[in-house]
Amino acid sequence: MPTAPHPQNTDELYQALQENGRRPYGRTRTVTAEELVDAAEQFAEPVPLVHALLELQEAYTYGAEPRKSPVVFARLLTLFDEQPDVFDERLRHMLFWRFKWVANALRALPEIPLAGLRQWQQEMRDRYEKAGLGLQPCYGQAYQLAVHVGEDTNLAYELWASRTRTRLSDCEACETCERALYHLTAGDDERALRAWEPVLAGKESCQEEPARSVSYALLPLLRTGRTDRARELHLAGYRGCRRNPSMAQEVGRHLEFCALTGNEARGLELLAENRSLFDEVDSPLDLLGFLTGVEVLLQRVEGLGHGELPAPGYSGRTWTVAGLRAEVRGSADDLAARFDTRNGTTAHTDRRRARLDRAPLLESLELTLRPRGLDDIAPAAPVAAPAARTTAAVPESLPELILRARTLEDQGHPDAHACWARLRTLAAARDYTHPDDPAVGPLVQLRADLLAEEADRAGEKDEFADAAALLEEAAALYDDAEAPGHAALARARALLATAELPAEDTDGAETKAAALTAAHASMVRLHEETPGLTPYLEARLLRLRATALALRLQTSGSEEHVAPVFAEVELLHAFATRHDVAGQISGALLLRAGTHAMSGDLHAAVTEADALLDRLKAQGPAWHLPRTLGLRGRLQLGLQDAQAAHADLTEGLRRAADWPADTVDTTRLHGDLAEVCMHLGRPDEALRHLTRSAELDLRRGSRTDAFCAYGNAAQLSLDLGRVEDCIALLDSLLAEPDAAAGELDDRLVAQLRLTRARALHAGEDLKAATAEFVALAAESAGWDDDPGSHAMIAAETAVLLGESGEFGRAREVADQARAAHARAPRYEQLSSCLRELARLQAQQQRADGLADALALLADAGRIADEARAAGYEPRGRSLDTALAYEYGRVNAYAGAYQDALAALDKALALLGEPGPEEDRAGEWAECVRLAGAVEGIYLERPAPALTRLDAAVSRLTALGHTEETEPLTSLAARLRDEE
């Protein structure tokens, strides 16, 4: 089935070829190229056919289909021989360049005899000599064949490397890689890395570089101790080759790097992302390199005892690590043997064995912000976070275990969780027999206990509906077990869980406050109607009553809701003190401190927290210390004492290590520490705490919270300029099964993708960034409940399309942003988008783009008028000032210098003279600089320009803005030199 409309004339054909050339390499591009060759043949004109064949050969070459590339080239060569005049200088250059492509393709096919490879080299040499072309590229191909076969390469290297480059030589980056690999093969890592430096530093690049060089340089960097550089290049280099069939060998080397640095779990994650390569790579040589890297990884994973882990492999069946490794080993051994048979050496088998025999170079190297081990990806229950303290032994005797779990639950002890987990497993077994022991009670009571504990875990994840249902079921079972006190407690907890369900109407806070009021009243009635409560149960009911009112205060913020909380807290504290219920005494004091904080009295809250900490250190319970220290840390931050907050939270984290992480809210401590670290100007430390918080959320099954925390970490890493860290983290998150399958909140996933798109843009991958932004703009167009976000995303998308030179599409998307802005105004974003599009169009198209650029600025002017009429106050400079400045730049780019100067003078008038504050000095100075350049250089009026510049320098110097004067003095000096 055709993938595109059939071109009806040569203009349509060239347009289709151009569009296909923008597609990523792969089956879609290749199939379209094949169709376009068929279309070109109908026109009976040789030139369009040549262009179509060249596009098809490129698609085959970079789509890893080496068997087809020589066939297409044979057609091109026949056309050249029969009609040489059809090939202009550019087409002739491309034809002779692609002799090398064919040589590479033939080397990749073990069925081509070695004599055939040498014959093609001679054909290339003869053709080059006949055409009067330099032979350095031919010697380069001879060297590469010697390397491939496994012959002595020294002479071939010298014959190639000592010759002067020609226009048909491989690019500087590719030749640099070959020279470095020569030194690497000789065992000289340092010399190889010195040769590679221009490519690794990004000074030389091409279609395949620096991704190819990076993949080879990773292990030498490790061997020479440059671990940070290796980490950095792995992240950037992998992104340049992933899912690309023509770079399967490079992907294999990245998998090997993961295996040799203790990152086996990341290796499996990357293998899953590249699973399609098992079936898409048609090049036997590329497949051999890929499979060998895969085997290195799988061999390592199996050696660590994880051979039964699921592994992504060939399509059509499921694989384990051990099963896939056996399959890969057989295929790769066969490929290596076929190449060695063709070449008459053992080079490929030897190289493969050397890779497989290589020992790990590092026990552990943290590659990403989300380090994971093989245990984290095993198909089992989430692994509990490691703790310094050894959990108390779980009793072996079933009656003892049940009684122990209930006692610990009464105390609120964290070790209750382990007991309940063990009981849950035992009770679920088919052969479970409940003890016939009056102290233990009937089986129905145990089932109620387990449901209540399960509800606890649901509530911790904000799954309030599930928690309420579980508690109602537990209450009914407690009734059956004739345990009315426990039934009342379960119903009271269900009331609170139901009240915490998110409100669906617009008055969410008011509705929730009303629900909490009703829940509290029902709890009071339940309390009064349930006689014979034990002190523990009554204290818990009082705690629930106080909690309901505290949540109401938190929701409403109403001053009238403060006193009722204190009253309930006092009831709880007095009762717990009278009956010596230690956990509820500290609970009451914690609630009291929190209520002071919610009412705005932070100092009183700190005083309460101090007293509670003294009590806890003296009398316990010790597991309340982390939470209390966390509260005091947050209070200190509210009092602007970030250093004290950091000390409290750090101490809280130290104390939390004594208990299971999910029982003392270690996750929140890490999140709060991240915030405090940002206040202290320690962003790298904040990043560590954010990722740790996210990891703990994942371990306890709170995936939404985890993805939010990871999203914050990604944004922070982007803000810190750690672009590759940001992209790698987001790639890992977005590859999670629930994210990929659309099971997570779509807006959360969209936010992650948006951050990734911005990171790609910051990393100068304009093509990938634009594609992601375009997709997000299309999706967000359907967000009828959030047109403001669509306006923002569409505005950013339009700018990226403008950067790509696609101004027609950019204008269409900008119009979408305007339509969404009409429903949810985003004055600054839209004004900025239109101004930036205007600047880009004038900069790229000069005078030809002036009319369209001015039309965009006129639209921006209307947005500024709307904002002024609505009383909108921009956060930065005024929209009118920014617009006047942009009129200056746009006219200057288009050569309309007088209009540019007038616009810049208007901008300066709107800005006004700068003051001692630095917020406007830089903007004012830049406006003066551009006005001086337009007036002095382009309008050739240096005298008034110098007067302008000198006055501005004097003004800024007097105000102490010396840094802002530097570009002005530099321009003034240039103007004086030219006078």
Short mmCIF file of C-alpha atoms in Angstrom, two decimals, residues 354-714:
data_model
loop_
_atom_site.label_atom_id
_atom_site.label_comp_id
_atom_site.label_asym_id
_atom_site.label_seq_id
_atom_site.Cartn_x
_atom_site.Cartn_y
_atom_site.Cartn_z
CA ALA A 354 38.00 -10.82 23.86
CA ARG A 355 34.83 -8.84 24.54
CA LEU A 356 33.12 -11.74 26.26
CA ASP A 357 36.17 -12.49 28.43
CA ARG A 358 36.55 -8.88 29.59
CA ALA A 359 36.12 -8.52 33.37
CA PRO A 360 34.01 -5.71 34.84
CA LEU A 361 35.98 -2.47 34.99
CA LEU A 362 34.04 -0.95 37.90
CA GLU A 363 31.93 -2.56 40.57
CA SER A 364 29.51 0.35 40.43
CA LEU A 365 29.26 3.57 38.44
CA GLU A 366 26.17 5.72 38.90
CA LEU A 367 25.16 6.52 35.36
CA THR A 368 21.79 8.19 35.82
CA LEU A 369 19.70 10.00 38.40
CA ARG A 370 17.72 6.79 38.71
CA PRO A 371 20.24 4.05 39.59
CA ARG A 372 18.64 0.61 39.86
CA GLY A 373 19.87 -2.88 40.55
CA LEU A 374 18.69 -6.19 39.13
CA ASP A 375 16.60 -6.79 42.26
CA ASP A 376 14.60 -3.67 41.42
CA ILE A 377 13.44 -5.10 38.11
CA ALA A 378 12.79 -8.65 39.31
CA PRO A 379 9.12 -9.68 38.97
CA ALA A 380 8.48 -9.65 42.69
CA ALA A 381 6.98 -7.45 45.38
CA PRO A 382 8.66 -4.08 45.86
CA VAL A 383 11.87 -4.38 47.81
CA ALA A 384 11.88 -2.60 51.13
CA ALA A 385 14.40 0.18 51.50
CA PRO A 386 17.53 -0.86 53.39
CA ALA A 387 17.58 0.07 57.03
CA ALA A 388 20.43 0.30 59.51
CA ARG A 389 18.40 -1.31 62.29
CA THR A 390 17.57 -5.00 62.17
CA THR A 391 13.80 -5.54 62.37
CA ALA A 392 12.72 -7.54 65.40
CA ALA A 393 12.38 -11.23 64.68
CA VAL A 394 8.90 -12.31 63.62
CA PRO A 395 7.61 -15.05 65.97
CA GLU A 396 7.53 -18.54 64.48
CA SER A 397 4.50 -19.66 66.48
CA LEU A 398 1.27 -18.65 64.74
CA PRO A 399 -0.61 -17.68 67.93
CA GLU A 400 2.40 -15.67 69.09
CA LEU A 401 2.63 -13.99 65.70
CA ILE A 402 -1.03 -12.91 65.74
CA LEU A 403 -0.80 -11.60 69.30
CA ARG A 404 2.50 -9.88 68.56
CA ALA A 405 1.05 -8.14 65.49
CA ARG A 406 -1.92 -6.84 67.48
CA THR A 407 0.24 -5.64 70.36
CA LEU A 408 2.57 -3.76 68.01
CA GLU A 409 -0.45 -2.34 66.17
CA ASP A 410 -1.87 -1.07 69.48
CA GLN A 411 1.45 0.68 70.12
CA GLY A 412 1.68 2.02 66.57
CA HIS A 413 5.05 0.27 66.34
CA PRO A 414 6.66 0.13 62.87
CA ASP A 415 7.50 -3.57 63.26
CA ALA A 416 3.81 -4.40 63.11
CA HIS A 417 4.09 -4.12 59.33
CA ALA A 418 6.44 -7.12 59.08
CA CYS A 419 4.16 -9.21 61.29
CA TRP A 420 1.08 -8.39 59.22
CA ALA A 421 2.97 -9.14 56.01
CA ARG A 422 3.91 -12.58 57.32
CA LEU A 423 0.37 -13.25 58.50
CA ARG A 424 -1.04 -12.18 55.14
CA THR A 425 1.13 -14.76 53.40
CA LEU A 426 0.24 -17.52 55.87
CA ALA A 427 -3.50 -16.83 55.85
CA ALA A 428 -3.61 -16.84 52.05
CA ALA A 429 -2.18 -20.37 51.85
CA ARG A 430 -4.63 -23.15 50.98
CA ASP A 431 -3.53 -25.27 53.92
CA TYR A 432 -3.88 -22.47 56.48
CA THR A 433 -5.39 -23.63 59.75
CA HIS A 434 -6.41 -21.00 62.25
CA PRO A 435 -5.31 -21.60 65.87
CA ASP A 436 -8.00 -22.80 68.23
CA ASP A 437 -6.99 -20.35 70.92
CA PRO A 438 -9.38 -18.00 72.78
CA ALA A 439 -6.57 -15.44 73.17
CA VAL A 440 -6.19 -15.26 69.38
CA GLY A 441 -9.89 -15.09 68.57
CA PRO A 442 -11.68 -16.44 65.50
CA LEU A 443 -10.41 -16.44 61.91
CA VAL A 444 -12.92 -13.74 60.97
CA GLN A 445 -11.19 -11.34 63.37
CA LEU A 446 -7.81 -11.99 61.76
CA ARG A 447 -9.30 -11.36 58.34
CA ALA A 448 -10.70 -8.07 59.62
CA ASP A 449 -7.27 -7.15 61.02
CA LEU A 450 -5.64 -7.82 57.66
CA LEU A 451 -8.23 -5.76 55.81
CA ALA A 452 -7.73 -2.85 58.22
CA GLU A 453 -3.95 -3.04 57.72
CA GLU A 454 -4.40 -3.15 53.95
CA ALA A 455 -6.58 -0.04 54.25
CA ASP A 456 -3.68 1.69 56.05
CA ARG A 457 -1.45 1.11 53.06
CA ALA A 458 -4.13 2.29 50.63
CA GLY A 459 -4.61 5.48 52.64
CA GLU A 460 -0.87 6.16 52.63
CA LYS A 461 -1.08 6.22 48.81
CA ASP A 462 -4.13 8.54 48.89
CA GLU A 463 -6.33 5.72 47.57
CA PHE A 464 -9.15 6.83 49.85
CA ALA A 465 -12.02 5.08 48.08
CA ASP A 466 -10.23 1.73 48.34
CA ALA A 467 -9.34 2.41 51.95
CA ALA A 468 -12.94 3.25 52.86
CA ALA A 469 -14.27 0.10 51.18
CA LEU A 470 -11.71 -2.09 52.93
CA LEU A 471 -12.53 -0.54 56.30
CA GLU A 472 -16.27 -1.02 55.85
CA GLU A 473 -15.64 -4.66 55.03
CA ALA A 474 -13.36 -4.98 58.05
CA ALA A 475 -16.04 -3.41 60.31
CA ALA A 476 -18.59 -6.01 59.19
CA LEU A 477 -16.13 -8.81 59.97
CA TYR A 478 -15.38 -7.31 63.38
CA ASP A 479 -19.14 -7.36 64.03
CA ASP A 480 -19.15 -11.05 63.15
CA ALA A 481 -16.23 -11.57 65.52
CA GLU A 482 -18.17 -9.79 68.29
CA ALA A 483 -15.51 -7.06 68.55
CA PRO A 484 -17.67 -3.89 68.65
CA GLY A 485 -14.82 -1.58 69.65
CA HIS A 486 -12.70 -2.57 66.66
CA ALA A 487 -15.76 -2.34 64.43
CA ALA A 488 -16.42 1.21 65.62
CA LEU A 489 -12.79 2.18 65.02
CA ALA A 490 -12.88 0.73 61.49
CA ARG A 491 -16.10 2.64 60.72
CA ALA A 492 -14.61 5.87 62.08
CA ARG A 493 -11.57 5.39 59.86
CA ALA A 494 -13.86 4.72 56.89
CA LEU A 495 -15.69 7.99 57.63
CA LEU A 496 -12.41 9.90 57.52
CA ALA A 497 -11.23 8.18 54.34
CA THR A 498 -14.53 8.98 52.62
CA ALA A 499 -14.31 12.63 53.69
CA GLU A 500 -10.85 12.84 52.13
CA LEU A 501 -12.08 11.81 48.69
CA PRO A 502 -11.37 14.63 46.20
CA ALA A 503 -14.40 16.85 45.56
CA GLU A 504 -15.64 16.89 41.97
CA ASP A 505 -17.38 20.29 42.04
CA THR A 506 -15.80 23.71 41.61
CA ASP A 507 -16.02 24.56 45.32
CA GLY A 508 -13.69 21.72 46.23
CA ALA A 509 -12.32 23.16 49.48
CA GLU A 510 -15.74 24.13 50.80
CA THR A 511 -17.20 20.74 49.92
CA LYS A 512 -14.33 18.87 51.55
CA ALA A 513 -14.54 21.00 54.71
CA ALA A 514 -18.25 20.20 54.94
CA ALA A 515 -17.52 16.49 54.48
CA LEU A 516 -14.95 16.57 57.28
CA THR A 517 -17.41 18.39 59.55
CA ALA A 518 -20.00 15.69 58.91
CA ALA A 519 -17.42 12.93 59.40
CA HIS A 520 -16.41 14.41 62.75
CA ALA A 521 -20.04 14.57 63.93
CA SER A 522 -20.56 10.95 62.91
CA MET A 523 -17.41 9.92 64.75
CA VAL A 524 -18.62 11.64 67.92
CA ARG A 525 -21.95 9.79 67.69
CA LEU A 526 -20.17 6.51 67.01
CA HIS A 527 -17.91 7.11 70.00
CA GLU A 528 -20.87 7.86 72.28
CA GLU A 529 -22.84 4.85 71.05
CA THR A 530 -20.04 2.30 71.54
CA PRO A 531 -19.74 1.24 75.19
CA GLY A 532 -16.90 -0.73 76.74
CA LEU A 533 -14.07 0.68 74.64
CA THR A 534 -10.57 -0.22 75.79
CA PRO A 535 -8.27 2.77 76.48
CA TYR A 536 -6.29 2.01 73.32
CA LEU A 537 -9.38 2.00 71.10
CA GLU A 538 -10.91 5.06 72.74
CA ALA A 539 -7.65 6.98 72.36
CA ARG A 540 -7.57 6.09 68.66
CA LEU A 541 -11.14 7.28 68.22
CA LEU A 542 -10.26 10.57 69.92
CA ARG A 543 -7.23 10.85 67.64
CA LEU A 544 -9.42 10.35 64.58
CA ARG A 545 -11.84 13.04 65.80
CA ALA A 546 -8.99 15.52 66.27
CA THR A 547 -7.48 14.57 62.91
CA ALA A 548 -10.77 15.20 61.11
CA LEU A 549 -10.96 18.73 62.52
CA ALA A 550 -7.28 19.37 61.81
CA LEU A 551 -7.80 18.36 58.18
CA ARG A 552 -10.81 20.67 58.04
CA LEU A 553 -8.64 23.56 59.26
CA GLN A 554 -5.96 22.66 56.73
CA THR A 555 -8.59 22.64 53.98
CA SER A 556 -10.46 25.82 54.87
CA GLY A 557 -7.79 27.93 56.59
CA SER A 558 -10.67 29.48 58.52
CA GLU A 559 -9.85 31.05 61.87
CA GLU A 560 -13.13 29.78 63.32
CA HIS A 561 -11.92 26.20 62.79
CA VAL A 562 -8.82 26.62 64.98
CA ALA A 563 -10.39 26.42 68.47
CA PRO A 564 -12.34 23.19 67.81
CA VAL A 565 -9.09 21.45 66.87
CA PHE A 566 -7.36 22.56 70.07
CA ALA A 567 -10.39 21.40 72.08
CA GLU A 568 -10.29 17.90 70.56
CA VAL A 569 -6.53 17.75 70.98
CA GLU A 570 -6.86 18.58 74.67
CA LEU A 571 -9.45 15.79 75.10
CA LEU A 572 -7.07 13.35 73.41
CA HIS A 573 -4.05 14.48 75.41
CA ALA A 574 -5.87 14.32 78.75
CA PHE A 575 -7.31 10.86 78.04
CA ALA A 576 -4.02 9.43 76.73
CA THR A 577 -2.13 10.86 79.73
CA ARG A 578 -4.66 9.46 82.17
CA HIS A 579 -4.41 5.97 80.67
CA ASP A 580 -0.68 6.21 79.77
CA VAL A 581 -1.18 5.57 76.04
CA ALA A 582 2.29 6.82 75.08
CA GLY A 583 1.81 6.85 71.31
CA GLN A 584 -1.33 8.94 71.54
CA ILE A 585 0.25 11.38 74.03
CA SER A 586 2.92 12.24 71.46
CA GLY A 587 0.27 12.16 68.72
CA ALA A 588 -1.74 14.79 70.58
CA LEU A 589 1.33 16.97 71.08
CA LEU A 590 2.22 16.65 67.39
CA LEU A 591 -1.30 17.67 66.43
CA ARG A 592 -1.11 20.65 68.78
CA ALA A 593 2.13 21.84 67.20
CA GLY A 594 0.68 21.39 63.73
CA THR A 595 -2.45 23.33 64.67
CA HIS A 596 -0.37 26.26 65.90
CA ALA A 597 1.44 26.19 62.56
CA MET A 598 -1.79 26.11 60.54
CA SER A 599 -3.15 29.02 62.55
CA GLY A 600 -0.05 31.07 61.68
CA ASP A 601 1.77 30.97 65.03
CA LEU A 602 5.03 29.34 63.93
CA HIS A 603 6.93 30.30 67.07
CA ALA A 604 4.36 28.58 69.29
CA ALA A 605 4.51 25.57 66.99
CA VAL A 606 8.30 25.39 67.35
CA THR A 607 7.97 25.62 71.14
CA GLU A 608 5.51 22.69 71.11
CA ALA A 609 7.79 20.69 68.82
CA ASP A 610 10.77 21.35 71.12
CA ALA A 611 8.83 20.06 74.12
CA LEU A 612 7.67 17.01 72.22
CA LEU A 613 11.21 16.19 71.09
CA ASP A 614 12.45 16.40 74.68
CA ARG A 615 9.70 14.02 75.74
CA LEU A 616 10.34 11.58 72.91
CA LYS A 617 14.07 11.45 73.61
CA ALA A 618 13.38 10.78 77.28
CA GLN A 619 10.29 8.53 77.15
CA GLY A 620 9.66 7.55 73.54
CA PRO A 621 8.26 6.22 71.39
CA ALA A 622 11.48 6.58 69.42
CA TRP A 623 9.82 6.01 66.06
CA HIS A 624 7.97 9.32 66.45
CA LEU A 625 11.27 11.24 66.44
CA PRO A 626 11.77 11.35 62.63
CA ARG A 627 8.28 12.72 62.02
CA THR A 628 8.61 15.33 64.79
CA LEU A 629 12.03 16.44 63.59
CA GLY A 630 10.54 16.71 60.11
CA LEU A 631 7.79 18.97 61.43
CA ARG A 632 10.23 21.20 63.27
CA GLY A 633 12.41 21.38 60.15
CA ARG A 634 9.47 22.60 58.10
CA LEU A 635 8.59 25.13 60.80
CA GLN A 636 12.18 26.44 60.82
CA LEU A 637 12.02 26.86 57.08
CA GLY A 638 8.77 28.81 57.50
CA LEU A 639 10.68 31.06 59.93
CA GLN A 640 13.34 31.61 57.25
CA ASP A 641 16.00 29.63 59.13
CA ALA A 642 17.01 27.22 56.40
CA GLN A 643 20.19 26.17 58.19
CA ALA A 644 18.27 25.06 61.29
CA ALA A 645 15.71 23.36 59.06
CA HIS A 646 18.49 21.45 57.32
CA ALA A 647 19.92 20.32 60.66
CA ASP A 648 16.53 19.08 61.90
CA LEU A 649 15.65 17.28 58.69
CA THR A 650 19.07 15.69 58.44
CA GLU A 651 18.77 14.46 62.02
CA GLY A 652 15.27 13.21 61.21
CA LEU A 653 16.66 11.25 58.27
CA ARG A 654 19.38 9.77 60.47
CA ARG A 655 16.79 8.68 63.02
CA ALA A 656 14.52 7.34 60.28
CA ALA A 657 17.22 4.89 59.22
CA ASP A 658 16.36 2.91 62.36
CA TRP A 659 12.91 2.07 61.02
CA PRO A 660 11.26 0.81 57.81
CA ALA A 661 11.08 3.79 55.44
CA ASP A 662 7.36 3.53 54.76
CA THR A 663 6.46 3.67 58.47
CA VAL A 664 8.27 6.90 59.36
CA ASP A 665 7.67 8.89 56.14
CA THR A 666 11.30 8.93 55.01
CA THR A 667 10.04 9.97 51.60
CA ARG A 668 8.76 13.30 52.92
CA LEU A 669 11.98 13.95 54.82
CA HIS A 670 13.94 13.65 51.57
CA GLY A 671 11.44 15.88 49.75
CA ASP A 672 11.61 18.55 52.48
CA LEU A 673 15.40 18.38 52.50
CA ALA A 674 15.41 18.98 48.75
CA GLU A 675 13.40 22.18 49.28
CA VAL A 676 15.68 23.34 52.10
CA CYS A 677 18.80 22.64 50.04
CA MET A 678 17.45 24.87 47.28
CA HIS A 679 17.00 27.67 49.85
CA LEU A 680 20.61 27.12 50.94
CA GLY A 681 21.91 27.26 47.36
CA ARG A 682 22.86 23.57 47.28
CA PRO A 683 21.02 22.31 44.20
CA ASP A 684 23.11 19.18 43.66
CA GLU A 685 22.27 18.00 47.17
CA ALA A 686 18.63 18.87 46.52
CA LEU A 687 18.72 16.72 43.39
CA ARG A 688 19.99 13.73 45.37
CA HIS A 689 17.17 14.08 47.90
CA LEU A 690 14.53 14.42 45.17
CA THR A 691 15.64 11.24 43.44
CA ARG A 692 15.85 9.38 46.74
CA SER A 693 12.33 10.53 47.62
CA ALA A 694 11.06 9.31 44.25
CA GLU A 695 12.81 5.97 44.64
CA LEU A 696 11.18 5.39 48.04
CA ASP A 697 7.78 6.31 46.61
CA LEU A 698 8.28 3.70 43.90
CA ARG A 699 9.28 1.07 46.44
CA ARG A 700 6.07 1.54 48.37
CA GLY A 701 3.94 1.56 45.24
CA SER A 702 3.11 5.28 45.14
CA ARG A 703 3.88 5.62 41.45
CA THR A 704 2.16 8.94 40.84
CA ASP A 705 4.05 10.58 43.70
CA ALA A 706 7.26 8.96 42.47
CA PHE A 707 6.80 10.24 38.92
CA CYS A 708 6.05 13.73 40.27
CA ALA A 709 9.24 13.71 42.35
CA TYR A 710 11.28 12.38 39.43
CA GLY A 711 9.72 15.06 37.23
CA ASN A 712 10.86 17.72 39.69
CA ALA A 713 14.32 16.16 39.69
CA ALA A 714 14.39 16.24 35.89
#
